Amino acid sequence: MSDFDYRILDDIIHSRVRLAIMSYLMTARSEDFTALKKQLNLTDGNLSTHLSKLEITGYVVLEKQFIGKKPQTTVKLSAEGEKAFGDYLHKLTAMIGNPS
Amino acid sequence: MSDFDYRILDDIIHSRVRLAIMSYLMTARSEDFTALKKQLNLTDGNLSTHLSKLEITGYVVLEKQFIGKKPQTTVKLSAEGEKAFGDYLHKLTAMIGNPS
């Protein structure tokens, strides 16, 4: 496929919200659901929808626990997610040229 | 808006097919419709749909003429499109970090 074939871009990562989530996790590695929601300026529903898509694909892992009586969800970038993001960046750069 | 707010990414450009079109035109500047379709591995319908969205937004200009009896459409990147793509790259890099 040529560099300009849109199919080379992983649509699971490329959607704007999921790209923001994955980009953030590439730096933070893991984050509490509520903090992630604030950082990315998302609603509960929006973040949950996109996280479940990333989780089904294996790119993130959601860990749920109780802190006292309060449920807490931590979102972690998986090794598979990290690799997929690296591949995605490589193909994106091949398409758009090196933006630096 | 923080670098990780997905709204900073211009959705007119970010969609995978339109990103491929705009990326190609940033190098080629202008291209014949049929050649563009081949380069990007698209169907007539798919390319037409996305080109009209880019045209309505002012990012590309479509020039139609007859070569002998045959109609020919040339797709040109507009100055506005070039500027929008530059802004888009800048914000994308802020989000995903510099991939080089």
GROMACS .gro file of C-alpha atoms in nm, chain B residues 1-84:
model
   84
  101MET     CA    1  -0.767   2.398   2.531
  102SER     CA    2  -0.501   2.150   2.643
  103ASP     CA    3  -0.287   1.974   2.386
  104PHE     CA    4  -0.486   1.659   2.460
  105ASP     CA    5  -0.828   1.811   2.386
  106TYR     CA    6  -0.940   1.627   2.072
  107ARG     CA    7  -1.127   1.938   1.951
  108ILE     CA    8  -0.794   2.103   1.860
  109LEU     CA    9  -0.767   1.865   1.561
  110ASP     CA   10  -0.947   1.995   1.250
  111ASP     CA   11  -1.193   1.713   1.176
  112ILE     CA   12  -1.224   1.824   0.810
  113ILE     CA   13  -0.856   1.732   0.766
  114HIS     CA   14  -0.820   1.455   1.026
  115SER     CA   15  -1.051   1.195   0.868
  116ARG     CA   16  -0.821   0.930   0.719
  117VAL     CA   17  -0.924   0.974   0.354
  118ARG     CA   18  -0.912   1.354   0.366
  119LEU     CA   19  -0.580   1.345   0.552
  120ALA     CA   20  -0.444   1.128   0.268
  121ILE     CA   21  -0.580   1.372   0.006
  122MET     CA   22  -0.441   1.681   0.179
  123SER     CA   23  -0.106   1.517   0.253
  124TYR     CA   24  -0.069   1.419  -0.114
  125LEU     CA   25  -0.164   1.768  -0.234
  126MET     CA   26   0.083   1.934   0.005
  127THR     CA   27   0.353   1.773  -0.212
  128ALA     CA   28   0.186   1.757  -0.556
  129ARG     CA   29   0.003   2.099  -0.516
  130SER     CA   30  -0.249   1.985  -0.781
  131GLU     CA   31  -0.349   1.658  -0.942
  132ASP     CA   32  -0.586   1.514  -1.199
  133PHE     CA   33  -0.889   1.343  -1.037
  134THR     CA   34  -0.818   1.005  -1.198
  135ALA     CA   35  -0.451   1.008  -1.103
  136LEU     CA   36  -0.540   1.111  -0.747
  137LYS     CA   37  -0.792   0.825  -0.726
  138LYS     CA   38  -0.518   0.576  -0.828
  139GLN     CA   39  -0.251   0.723  -0.600
  140LEU     CA   40  -0.481   0.706  -0.296
  141ASN     CA   41  -0.640   0.373  -0.392
  142LEU     CA   42  -0.994   0.518  -0.371
  143THR     CA   43  -1.319   0.470  -0.564
  144ASP     CA   44  -1.475   0.750  -0.771
  145GLY     CA   45  -1.755   0.784  -0.516
  146ASN     CA   46  -1.529   0.789  -0.211
  147LEU     CA   47  -1.292   1.048  -0.358
  148SER     CA   48  -1.580   1.268  -0.483
  149THR     CA   49  -1.753   1.264  -0.143
  150HIS     CA   50  -1.441   1.370   0.044
  151LEU     CA   51  -1.332   1.624  -0.219
  152SER     CA   52  -1.669   1.802  -0.201
  153LYS     CA   53  -1.630   1.831   0.179
  154LEU     CA   54  -1.281   1.980   0.133
  155GLU     CA   55  -1.411   2.208  -0.144
  156ILE     CA   56  -1.705   2.337   0.063
  157THR     CA   57  -1.459   2.417   0.342
  158GLY     CA   58  -1.237   2.600   0.095
  159TYR     CA   59  -0.933   2.375   0.136
  160VAL     CA   60  -0.925   2.259  -0.228
  161VAL     CA   61  -1.040   2.401  -0.560
  162LEU     CA   62  -1.178   2.177  -0.837
  163GLU     CA   63  -1.117   2.298  -1.194
  164LYS     CA   64  -1.320   2.128  -1.469
  165GLN     CA   65  -1.235   2.149  -1.839
  166PHE     CA   66  -1.268   1.951  -2.163
  167ILE     CA   67  -0.964   1.792  -2.321
  168GLY     CA   68  -1.104   1.730  -2.669
  169LYS     CA   69  -1.441   1.570  -2.591
  170LYS     CA   70  -1.328   1.432  -2.259
  171PRO     CA   71  -1.411   1.613  -1.931
  172GLN     CA   72  -1.117   1.648  -1.694
  173THR     CA   73  -1.117   1.758  -1.328
  174THR     CA   74  -0.804   1.897  -1.164
  175VAL     CA   75  -0.784   1.917  -0.785
  176LYS     CA   76  -0.577   2.205  -0.647
  177LEU     CA   77  -0.472   2.279  -0.288
  178SER     CA   78  -0.594   2.631  -0.196
  179ALA     CA   79  -0.390   2.883   0.006
  180GLU     CA   80  -0.649   2.842   0.282
  181GLY     CA   81  -0.606   2.465   0.265
  182GLU     CA   82  -0.230   2.494   0.289
  183LYS     CA   83  -0.256   2.718   0.596
  184ALA     CA   84  -0.516   2.492   0.760
   0.00000   0.00000   0.00000
